[in-house]
Short mmCIF file of N, CA and C in Angstrom, two decimals:
data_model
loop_
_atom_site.label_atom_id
_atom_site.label_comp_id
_atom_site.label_asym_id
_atom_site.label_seq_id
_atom_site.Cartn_x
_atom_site.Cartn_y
_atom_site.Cartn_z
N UNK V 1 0.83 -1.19 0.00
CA UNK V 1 0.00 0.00 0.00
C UNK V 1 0.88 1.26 0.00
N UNK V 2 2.21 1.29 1.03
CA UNK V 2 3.15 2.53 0.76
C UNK V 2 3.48 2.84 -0.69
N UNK V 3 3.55 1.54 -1.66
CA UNK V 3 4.43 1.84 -2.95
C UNK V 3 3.13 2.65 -3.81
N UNK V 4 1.80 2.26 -3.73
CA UNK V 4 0.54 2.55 -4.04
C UNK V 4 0.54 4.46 -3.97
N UNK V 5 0.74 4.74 -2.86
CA UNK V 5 0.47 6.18 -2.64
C UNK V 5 1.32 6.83 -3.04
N UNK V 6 2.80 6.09 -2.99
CA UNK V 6 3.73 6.83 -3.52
C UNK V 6 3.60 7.52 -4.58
N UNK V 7 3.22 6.61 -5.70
CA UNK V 7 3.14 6.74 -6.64
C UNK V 7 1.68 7.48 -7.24
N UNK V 8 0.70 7.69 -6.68
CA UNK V 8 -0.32 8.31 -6.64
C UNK V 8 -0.02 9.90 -6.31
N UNK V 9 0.82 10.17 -5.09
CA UNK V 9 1.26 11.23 -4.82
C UNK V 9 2.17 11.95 -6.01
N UNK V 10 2.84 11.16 -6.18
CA UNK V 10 3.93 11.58 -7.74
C UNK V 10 2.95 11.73 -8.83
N UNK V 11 1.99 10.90 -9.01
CA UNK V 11 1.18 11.89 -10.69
C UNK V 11 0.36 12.40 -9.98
N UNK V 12 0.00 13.03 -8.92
CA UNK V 12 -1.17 14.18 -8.01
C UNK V 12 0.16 15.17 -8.90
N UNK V 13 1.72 14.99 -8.32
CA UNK V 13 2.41 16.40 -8.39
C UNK V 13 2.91 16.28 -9.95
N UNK V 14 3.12 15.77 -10.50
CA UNK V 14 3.81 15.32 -12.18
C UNK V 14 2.91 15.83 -13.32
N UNK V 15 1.53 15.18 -13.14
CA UNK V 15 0.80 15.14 -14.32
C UNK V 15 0.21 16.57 -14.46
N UNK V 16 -0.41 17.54 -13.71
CA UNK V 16 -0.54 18.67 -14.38
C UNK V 16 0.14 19.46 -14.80
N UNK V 17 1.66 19.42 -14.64
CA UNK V 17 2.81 20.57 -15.30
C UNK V 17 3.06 19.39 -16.96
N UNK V 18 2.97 18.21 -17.06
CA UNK V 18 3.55 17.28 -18.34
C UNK V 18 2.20 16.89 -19.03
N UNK V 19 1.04 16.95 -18.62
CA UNK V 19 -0.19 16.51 -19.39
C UNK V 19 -0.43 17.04 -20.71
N UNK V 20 -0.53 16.67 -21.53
CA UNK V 20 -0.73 17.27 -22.99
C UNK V 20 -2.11 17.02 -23.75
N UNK V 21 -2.91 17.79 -23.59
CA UNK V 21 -4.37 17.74 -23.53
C UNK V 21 -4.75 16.74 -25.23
N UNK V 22 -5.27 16.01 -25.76
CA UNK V 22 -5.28 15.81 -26.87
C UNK V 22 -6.47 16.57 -27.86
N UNK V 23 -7.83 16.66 -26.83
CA UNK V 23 -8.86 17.24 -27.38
C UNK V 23 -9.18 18.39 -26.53
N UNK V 24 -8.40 19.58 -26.96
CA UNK V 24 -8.40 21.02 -26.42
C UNK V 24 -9.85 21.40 -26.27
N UNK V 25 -10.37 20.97 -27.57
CA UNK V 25 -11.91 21.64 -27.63
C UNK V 25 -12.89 21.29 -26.43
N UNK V 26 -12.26 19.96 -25.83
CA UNK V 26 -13.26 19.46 -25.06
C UNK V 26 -12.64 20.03 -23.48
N UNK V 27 -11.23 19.80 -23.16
CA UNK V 27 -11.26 19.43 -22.20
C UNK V 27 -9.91 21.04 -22.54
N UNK V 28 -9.87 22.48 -22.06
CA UNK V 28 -8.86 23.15 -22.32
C UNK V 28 -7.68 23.63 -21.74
N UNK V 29 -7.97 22.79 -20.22
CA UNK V 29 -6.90 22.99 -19.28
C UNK V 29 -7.02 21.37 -18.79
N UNK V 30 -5.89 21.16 -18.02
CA UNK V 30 -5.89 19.94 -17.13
C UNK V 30 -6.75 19.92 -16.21
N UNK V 31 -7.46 21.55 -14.98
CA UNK V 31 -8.72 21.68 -14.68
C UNK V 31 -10.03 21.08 -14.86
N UNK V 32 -10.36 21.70 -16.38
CA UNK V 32 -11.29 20.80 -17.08
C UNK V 32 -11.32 19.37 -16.89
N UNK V 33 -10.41 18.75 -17.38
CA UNK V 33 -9.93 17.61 -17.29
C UNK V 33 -10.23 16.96 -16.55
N UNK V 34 -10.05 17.16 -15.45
CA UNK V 34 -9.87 16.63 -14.04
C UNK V 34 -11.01 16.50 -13.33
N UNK V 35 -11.54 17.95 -13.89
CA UNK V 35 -13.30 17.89 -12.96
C UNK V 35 -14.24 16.95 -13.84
N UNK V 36 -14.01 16.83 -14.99
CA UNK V 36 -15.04 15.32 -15.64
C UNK V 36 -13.93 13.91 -15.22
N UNK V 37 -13.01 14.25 -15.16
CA UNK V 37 -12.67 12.47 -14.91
C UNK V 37 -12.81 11.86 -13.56
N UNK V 38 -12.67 12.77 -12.69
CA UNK V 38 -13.21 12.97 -10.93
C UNK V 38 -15.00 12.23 -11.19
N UNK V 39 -15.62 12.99 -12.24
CA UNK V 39 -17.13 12.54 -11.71
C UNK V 39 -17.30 11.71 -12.74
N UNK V 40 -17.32 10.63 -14.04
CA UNK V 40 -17.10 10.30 -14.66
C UNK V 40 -16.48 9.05 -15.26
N UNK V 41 -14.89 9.14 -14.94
CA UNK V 41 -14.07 8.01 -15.45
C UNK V 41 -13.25 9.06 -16.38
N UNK V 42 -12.21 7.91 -16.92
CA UNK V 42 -11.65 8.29 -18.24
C UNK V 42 -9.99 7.73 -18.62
N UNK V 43 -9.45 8.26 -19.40
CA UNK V 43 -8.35 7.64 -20.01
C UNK V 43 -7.06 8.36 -20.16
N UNK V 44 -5.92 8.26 -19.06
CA UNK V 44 -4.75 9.05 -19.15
C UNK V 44 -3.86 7.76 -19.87
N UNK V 45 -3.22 8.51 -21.24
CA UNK V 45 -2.69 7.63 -21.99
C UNK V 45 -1.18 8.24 -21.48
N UNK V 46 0.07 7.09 -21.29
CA UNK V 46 1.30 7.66 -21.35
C UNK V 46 1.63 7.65 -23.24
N UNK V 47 2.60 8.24 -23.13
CA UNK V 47 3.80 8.59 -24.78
C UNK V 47 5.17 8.26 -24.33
N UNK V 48 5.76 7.10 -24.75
CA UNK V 48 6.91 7.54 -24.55
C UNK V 48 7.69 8.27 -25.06
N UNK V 49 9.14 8.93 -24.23
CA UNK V 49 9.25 10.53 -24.74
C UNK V 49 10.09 10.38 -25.65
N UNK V 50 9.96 9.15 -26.40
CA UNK V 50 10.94 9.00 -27.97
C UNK V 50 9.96 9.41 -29.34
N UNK V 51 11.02 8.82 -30.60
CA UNK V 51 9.77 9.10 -31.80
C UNK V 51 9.25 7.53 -31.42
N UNK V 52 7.84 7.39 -31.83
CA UNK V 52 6.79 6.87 -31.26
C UNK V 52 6.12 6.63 -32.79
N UNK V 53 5.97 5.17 -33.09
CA UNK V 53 4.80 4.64 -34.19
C UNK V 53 3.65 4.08 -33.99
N UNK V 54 2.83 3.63 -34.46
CA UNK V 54 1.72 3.26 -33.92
C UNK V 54 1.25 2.00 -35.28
N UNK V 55 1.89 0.87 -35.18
CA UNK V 55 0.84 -0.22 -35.14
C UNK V 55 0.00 -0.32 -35.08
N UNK V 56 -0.96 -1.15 -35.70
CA UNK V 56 -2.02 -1.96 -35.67
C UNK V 56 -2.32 -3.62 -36.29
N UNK V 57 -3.02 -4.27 -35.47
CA UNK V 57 -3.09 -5.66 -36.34
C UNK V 57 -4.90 -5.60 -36.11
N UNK V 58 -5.75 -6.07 -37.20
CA UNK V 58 -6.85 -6.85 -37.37
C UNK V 58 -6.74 -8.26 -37.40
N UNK V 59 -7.34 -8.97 -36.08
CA UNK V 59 -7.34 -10.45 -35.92
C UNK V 59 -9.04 -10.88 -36.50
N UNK V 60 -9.42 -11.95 -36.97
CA UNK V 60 -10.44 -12.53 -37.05
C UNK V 60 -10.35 -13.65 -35.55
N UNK V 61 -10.91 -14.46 -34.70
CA UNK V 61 -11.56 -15.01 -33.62
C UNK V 61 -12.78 -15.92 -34.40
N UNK V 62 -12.22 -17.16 -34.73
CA UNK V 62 -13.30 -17.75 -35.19
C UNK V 62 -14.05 -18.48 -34.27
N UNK V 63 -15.30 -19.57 -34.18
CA UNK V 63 -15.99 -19.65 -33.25
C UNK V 63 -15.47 -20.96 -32.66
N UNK V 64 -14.40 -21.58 -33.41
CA UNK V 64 -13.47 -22.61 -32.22
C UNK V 64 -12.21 -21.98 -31.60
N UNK V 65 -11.97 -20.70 -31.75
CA UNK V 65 -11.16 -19.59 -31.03
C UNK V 65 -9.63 -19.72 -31.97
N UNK V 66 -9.69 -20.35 -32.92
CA UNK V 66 -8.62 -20.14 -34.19
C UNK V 66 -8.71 -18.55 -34.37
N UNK V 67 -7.25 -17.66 -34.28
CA UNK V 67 -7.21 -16.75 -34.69
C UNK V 67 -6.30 -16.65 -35.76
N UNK V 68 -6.69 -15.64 -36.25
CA UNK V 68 -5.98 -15.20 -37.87
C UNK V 68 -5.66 -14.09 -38.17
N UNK V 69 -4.51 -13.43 -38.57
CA UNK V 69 -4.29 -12.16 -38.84
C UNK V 69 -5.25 -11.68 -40.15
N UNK V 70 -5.71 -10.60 -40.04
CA UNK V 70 -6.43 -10.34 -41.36
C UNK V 70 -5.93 -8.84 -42.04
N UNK V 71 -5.15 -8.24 -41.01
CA UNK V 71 -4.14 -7.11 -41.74
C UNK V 71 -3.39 -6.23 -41.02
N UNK V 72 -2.86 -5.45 -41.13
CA UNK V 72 -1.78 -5.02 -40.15
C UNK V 72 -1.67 -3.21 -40.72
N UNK V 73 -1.48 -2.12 -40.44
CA UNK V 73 -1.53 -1.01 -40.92
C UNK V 73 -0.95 0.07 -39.83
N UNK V 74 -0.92 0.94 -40.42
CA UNK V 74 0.13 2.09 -39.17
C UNK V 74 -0.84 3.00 -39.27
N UNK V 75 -1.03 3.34 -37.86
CA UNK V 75 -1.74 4.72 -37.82
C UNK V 75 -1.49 5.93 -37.98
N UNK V 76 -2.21 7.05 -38.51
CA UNK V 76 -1.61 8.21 -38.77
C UNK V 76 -2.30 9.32 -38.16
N UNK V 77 -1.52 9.72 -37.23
CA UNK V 77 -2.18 11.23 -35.98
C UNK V 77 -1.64 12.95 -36.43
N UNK V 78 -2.43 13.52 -35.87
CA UNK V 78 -1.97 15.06 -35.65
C UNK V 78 -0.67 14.75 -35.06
N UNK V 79 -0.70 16.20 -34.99
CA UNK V 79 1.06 16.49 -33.65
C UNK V 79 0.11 16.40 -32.32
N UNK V 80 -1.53 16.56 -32.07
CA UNK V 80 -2.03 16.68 -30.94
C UNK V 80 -3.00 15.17 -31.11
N UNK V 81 -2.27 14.16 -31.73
CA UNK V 81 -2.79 13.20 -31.46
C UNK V 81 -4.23 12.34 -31.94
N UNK V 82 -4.60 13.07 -32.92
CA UNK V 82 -5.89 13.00 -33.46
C UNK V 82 -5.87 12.17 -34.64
N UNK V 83 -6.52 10.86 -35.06
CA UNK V 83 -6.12 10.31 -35.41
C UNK V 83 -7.12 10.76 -36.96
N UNK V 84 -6.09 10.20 -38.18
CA UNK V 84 -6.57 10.96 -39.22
C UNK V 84 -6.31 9.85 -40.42
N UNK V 85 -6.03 8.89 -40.46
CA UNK V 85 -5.99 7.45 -41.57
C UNK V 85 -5.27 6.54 -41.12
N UNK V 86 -4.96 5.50 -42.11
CA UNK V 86 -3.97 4.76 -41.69
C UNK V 86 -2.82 3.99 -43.01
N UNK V 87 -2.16 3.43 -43.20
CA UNK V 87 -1.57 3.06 -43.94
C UNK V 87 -1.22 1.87 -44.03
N UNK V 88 -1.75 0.73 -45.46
CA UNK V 88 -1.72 -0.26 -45.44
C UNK V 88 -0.24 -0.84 -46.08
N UNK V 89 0.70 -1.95 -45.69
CA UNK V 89 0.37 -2.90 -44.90
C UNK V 89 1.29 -1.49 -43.29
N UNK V 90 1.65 -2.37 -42.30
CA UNK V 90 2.41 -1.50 -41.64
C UNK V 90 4.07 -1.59 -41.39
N UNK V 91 4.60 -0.65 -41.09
CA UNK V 91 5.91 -0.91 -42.15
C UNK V 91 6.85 -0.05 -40.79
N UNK V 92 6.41 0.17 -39.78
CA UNK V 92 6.91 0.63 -38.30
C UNK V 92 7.58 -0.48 -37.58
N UNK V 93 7.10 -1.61 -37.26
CA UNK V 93 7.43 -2.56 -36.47
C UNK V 93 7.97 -3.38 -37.17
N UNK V 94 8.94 -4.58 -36.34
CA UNK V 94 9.33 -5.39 -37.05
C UNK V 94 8.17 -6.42 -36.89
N UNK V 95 7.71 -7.33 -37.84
CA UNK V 95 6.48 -7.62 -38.31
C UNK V 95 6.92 -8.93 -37.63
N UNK V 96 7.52 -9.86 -37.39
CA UNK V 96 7.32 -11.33 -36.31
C UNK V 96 6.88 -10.71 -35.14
N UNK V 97 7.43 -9.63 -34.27
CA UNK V 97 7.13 -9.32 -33.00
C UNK V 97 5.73 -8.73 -32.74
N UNK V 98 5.52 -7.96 -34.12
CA UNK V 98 3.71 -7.39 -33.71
C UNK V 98 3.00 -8.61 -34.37
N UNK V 99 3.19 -9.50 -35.12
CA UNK V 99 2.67 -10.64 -35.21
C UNK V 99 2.10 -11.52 -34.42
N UNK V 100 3.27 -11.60 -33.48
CA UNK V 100 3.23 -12.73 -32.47
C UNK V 100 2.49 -11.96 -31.19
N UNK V 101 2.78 -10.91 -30.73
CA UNK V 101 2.32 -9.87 -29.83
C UNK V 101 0.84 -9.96 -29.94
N UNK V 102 0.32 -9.70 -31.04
CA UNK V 102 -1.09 -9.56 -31.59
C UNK V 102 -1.59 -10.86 -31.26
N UNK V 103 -0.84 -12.29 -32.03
CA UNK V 103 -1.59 -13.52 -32.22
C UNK V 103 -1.84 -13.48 -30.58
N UNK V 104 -0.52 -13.56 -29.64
CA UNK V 104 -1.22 -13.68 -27.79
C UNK V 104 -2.25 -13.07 -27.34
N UNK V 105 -2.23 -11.85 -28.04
CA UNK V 105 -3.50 -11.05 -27.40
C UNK V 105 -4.90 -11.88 -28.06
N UNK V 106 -4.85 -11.89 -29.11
CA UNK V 106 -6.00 -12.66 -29.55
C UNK V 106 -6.50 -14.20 -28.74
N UNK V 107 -4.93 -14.93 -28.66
CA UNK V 107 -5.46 -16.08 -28.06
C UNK V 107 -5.90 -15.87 -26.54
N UNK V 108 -5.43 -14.74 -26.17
CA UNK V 108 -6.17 -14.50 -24.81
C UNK V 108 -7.82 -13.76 -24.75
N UNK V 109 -8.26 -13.39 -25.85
CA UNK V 109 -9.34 -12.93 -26.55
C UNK V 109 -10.39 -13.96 -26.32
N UNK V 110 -9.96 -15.03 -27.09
CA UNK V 110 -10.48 -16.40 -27.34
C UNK V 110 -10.61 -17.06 -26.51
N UNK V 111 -10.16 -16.88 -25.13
CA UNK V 111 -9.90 -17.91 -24.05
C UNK V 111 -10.69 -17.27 -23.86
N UNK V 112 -11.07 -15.50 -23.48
CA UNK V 112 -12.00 -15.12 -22.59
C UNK V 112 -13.38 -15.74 -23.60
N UNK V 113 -14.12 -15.58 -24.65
CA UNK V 113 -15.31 -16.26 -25.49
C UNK V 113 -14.89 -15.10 -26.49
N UNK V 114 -14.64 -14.59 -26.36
CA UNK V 114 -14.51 -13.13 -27.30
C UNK V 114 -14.40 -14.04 -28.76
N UNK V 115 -15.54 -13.68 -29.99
CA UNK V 115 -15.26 -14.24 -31.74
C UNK V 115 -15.64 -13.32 -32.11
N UNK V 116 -14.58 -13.20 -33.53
CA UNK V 116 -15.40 -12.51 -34.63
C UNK V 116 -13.68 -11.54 -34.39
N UNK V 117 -14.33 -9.88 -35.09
CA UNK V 117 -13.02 -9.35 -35.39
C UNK V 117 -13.01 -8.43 -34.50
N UNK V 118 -11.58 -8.67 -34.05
CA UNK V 118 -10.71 -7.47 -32.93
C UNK V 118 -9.24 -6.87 -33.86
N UNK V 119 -8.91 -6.06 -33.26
CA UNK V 119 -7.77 -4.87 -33.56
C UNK V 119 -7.11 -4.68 -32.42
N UNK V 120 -5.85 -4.83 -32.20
CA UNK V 120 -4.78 -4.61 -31.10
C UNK V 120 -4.10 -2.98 -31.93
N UNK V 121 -3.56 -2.14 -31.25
CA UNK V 121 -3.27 -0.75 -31.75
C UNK V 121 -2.39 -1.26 -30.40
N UNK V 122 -0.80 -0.50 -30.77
CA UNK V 122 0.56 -0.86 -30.31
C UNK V 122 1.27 0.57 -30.39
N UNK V 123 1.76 0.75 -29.48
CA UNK V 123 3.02 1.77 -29.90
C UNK V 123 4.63 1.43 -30.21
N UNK V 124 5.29 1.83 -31.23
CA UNK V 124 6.58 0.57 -31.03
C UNK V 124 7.29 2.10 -31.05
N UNK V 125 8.73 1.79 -30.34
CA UNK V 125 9.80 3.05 -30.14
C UNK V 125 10.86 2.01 -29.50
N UNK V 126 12.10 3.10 -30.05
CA UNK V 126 13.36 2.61 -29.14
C UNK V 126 13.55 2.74 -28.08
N UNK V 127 14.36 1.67 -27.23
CA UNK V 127 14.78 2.46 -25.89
C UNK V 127 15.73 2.43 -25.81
N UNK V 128 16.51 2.68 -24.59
CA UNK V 128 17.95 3.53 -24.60
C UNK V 128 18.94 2.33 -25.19
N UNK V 129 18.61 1.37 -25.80
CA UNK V 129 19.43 0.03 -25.79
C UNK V 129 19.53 0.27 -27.58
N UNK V 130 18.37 0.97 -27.95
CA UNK V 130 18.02 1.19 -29.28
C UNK V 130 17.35 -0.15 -29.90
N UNK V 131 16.73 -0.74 -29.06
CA UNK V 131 16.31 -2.13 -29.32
C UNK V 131 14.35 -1.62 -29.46
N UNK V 132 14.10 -2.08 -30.36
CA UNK V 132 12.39 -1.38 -30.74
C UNK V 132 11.39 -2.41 -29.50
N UNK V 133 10.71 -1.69 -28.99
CA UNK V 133 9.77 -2.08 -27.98
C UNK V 133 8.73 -1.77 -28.43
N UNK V 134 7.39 -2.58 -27.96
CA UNK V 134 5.81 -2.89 -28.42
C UNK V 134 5.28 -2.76 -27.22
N UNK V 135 4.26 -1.99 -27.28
CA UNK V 135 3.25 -1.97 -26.25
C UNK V 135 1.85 -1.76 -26.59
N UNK V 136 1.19 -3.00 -26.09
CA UNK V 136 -0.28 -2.82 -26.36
C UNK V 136 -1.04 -1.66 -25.80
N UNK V 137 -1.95 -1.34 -26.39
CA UNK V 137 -2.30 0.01 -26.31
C UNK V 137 -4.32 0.21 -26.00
N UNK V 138 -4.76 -0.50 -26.72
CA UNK V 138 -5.78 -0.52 -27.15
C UNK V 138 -6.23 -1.98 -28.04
N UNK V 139 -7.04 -2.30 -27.59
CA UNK V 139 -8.01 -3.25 -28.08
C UNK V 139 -9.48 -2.89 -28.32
N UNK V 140 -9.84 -3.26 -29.86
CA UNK V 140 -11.02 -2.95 -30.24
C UNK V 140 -11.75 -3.92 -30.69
N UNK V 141 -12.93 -4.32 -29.83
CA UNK V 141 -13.72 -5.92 -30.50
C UNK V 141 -15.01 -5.16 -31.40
N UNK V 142 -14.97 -5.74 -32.68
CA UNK V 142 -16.66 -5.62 -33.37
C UNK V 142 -15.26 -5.02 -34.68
N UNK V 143 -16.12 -4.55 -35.84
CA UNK V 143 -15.89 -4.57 -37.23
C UNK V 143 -15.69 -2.73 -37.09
N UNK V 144 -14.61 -2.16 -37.81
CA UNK V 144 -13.98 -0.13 -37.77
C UNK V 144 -13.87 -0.36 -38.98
N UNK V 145 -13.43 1.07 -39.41
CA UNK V 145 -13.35 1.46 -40.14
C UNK V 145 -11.84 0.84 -40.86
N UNK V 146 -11.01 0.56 -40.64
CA UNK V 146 -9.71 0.06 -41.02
C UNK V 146 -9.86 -1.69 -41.61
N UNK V 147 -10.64 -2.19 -40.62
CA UNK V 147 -11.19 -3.59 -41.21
C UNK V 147 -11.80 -3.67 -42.26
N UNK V 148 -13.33 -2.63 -42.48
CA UNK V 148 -13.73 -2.34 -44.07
C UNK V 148 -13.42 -2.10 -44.72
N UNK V 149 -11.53 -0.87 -44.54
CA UNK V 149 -11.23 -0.35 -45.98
C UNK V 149 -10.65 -1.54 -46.27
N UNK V 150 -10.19 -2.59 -45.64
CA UNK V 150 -9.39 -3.78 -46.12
C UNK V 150 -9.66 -4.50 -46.88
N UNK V 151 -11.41 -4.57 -47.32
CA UNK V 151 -12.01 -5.58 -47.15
C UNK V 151 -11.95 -5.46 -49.01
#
C-alpha cells in the first residue's frame, strides 16, 4: 500500500505541469480535465518521450477460437494526437514481433469467449538500448473502419 500512494502522490504532483491535452476543444486545461474524470471516469494515456509509431493488427476469432491475422496497418495522428488514416500494410514494427504480440492477445481474446473481429493498436519506439519495444495500447472488438477499408 506505501508503494501505491507513492506513486499516486507523484502523478497528483507530475501530471498537471507534463499533461498534454489531446482534445483542447473538449477538455482546455488539465482543470477541465480533471473535474469530468473525478465525476465520470476516463483515459490518461502515457507517450513515450521517444519518436513513437503506432501499429495496428486486425485479428479474425473464429468460433473454435482459431485466430488469424487479417491485416496489419500504421496509424496516422496530428502532432495533438488525433487520429486521421492509416496506412496499409504496416511498415513501423518489425512484423514477427507485432505478429506474435497480436496472435497472444488474440489467443487470450479467445480464451476469454470473445469471436469474430478485434484490432490490437501498439506503440513501437526505441529504448535507450536502441532495441524497438511494443506496447499494447488498445483493443477494439466488433468490425472499424480500417477492417472495411481492407475488405
Amino acid at each position: 500500500q506505501a508503494a501505491v500512494n507513492k506513486v499516486l502522490e507523484e502523478l497528483v504532483r507530475v501530471l498537471p505541469r507534463k499533461v498534454e491535452m489531446a482534445h483542447k476543444d473538449l477538455f482546455p486545461t488539465w482543470d477541465a480535465f480533471l473535474d469530468t474524470f473525478t465525476r465520470v471516469g476516463g483515459v490518461i494515456e502515457a507517450v513515450p518521450p521517444a519518436a513513437v509509431e503506432s501499429p495496428s493488427v486486425n485479428l479474425f476469432i473464429d468460433p473454435t477460437g482459431d485466430v488469424s491475422i487479417h491485416s496489419t496497418h500504421d496509424h496516422m495522428f496530428t502532432a495533438d494526437y488525433h487520429y486521421v488514416g492509416a496506412t496499409f500494410p504496416q511498415q513501423t514494427a518489425n512484423r514477427r514481433a507485432l505478429n506474435a504480440a497480436s496472435l497472444a492477445v488474440g489467443k487470450v481474446c479467445a480464451d476469454k469467449g470473445i469471436i469474430g473481429h478485434v484490432s490490437v493498436d501498439f506503440v513501437a519506439f526505441r529504448d535507450n538500448d536502441n532495441q524497438q519495444r511494443l506496447w499494447a495500447i488498445d483493443l477494439n472488438i466488433g468490425v472499424h473502419d480500417t477492417v472495411v477499408s481492407f475488405e
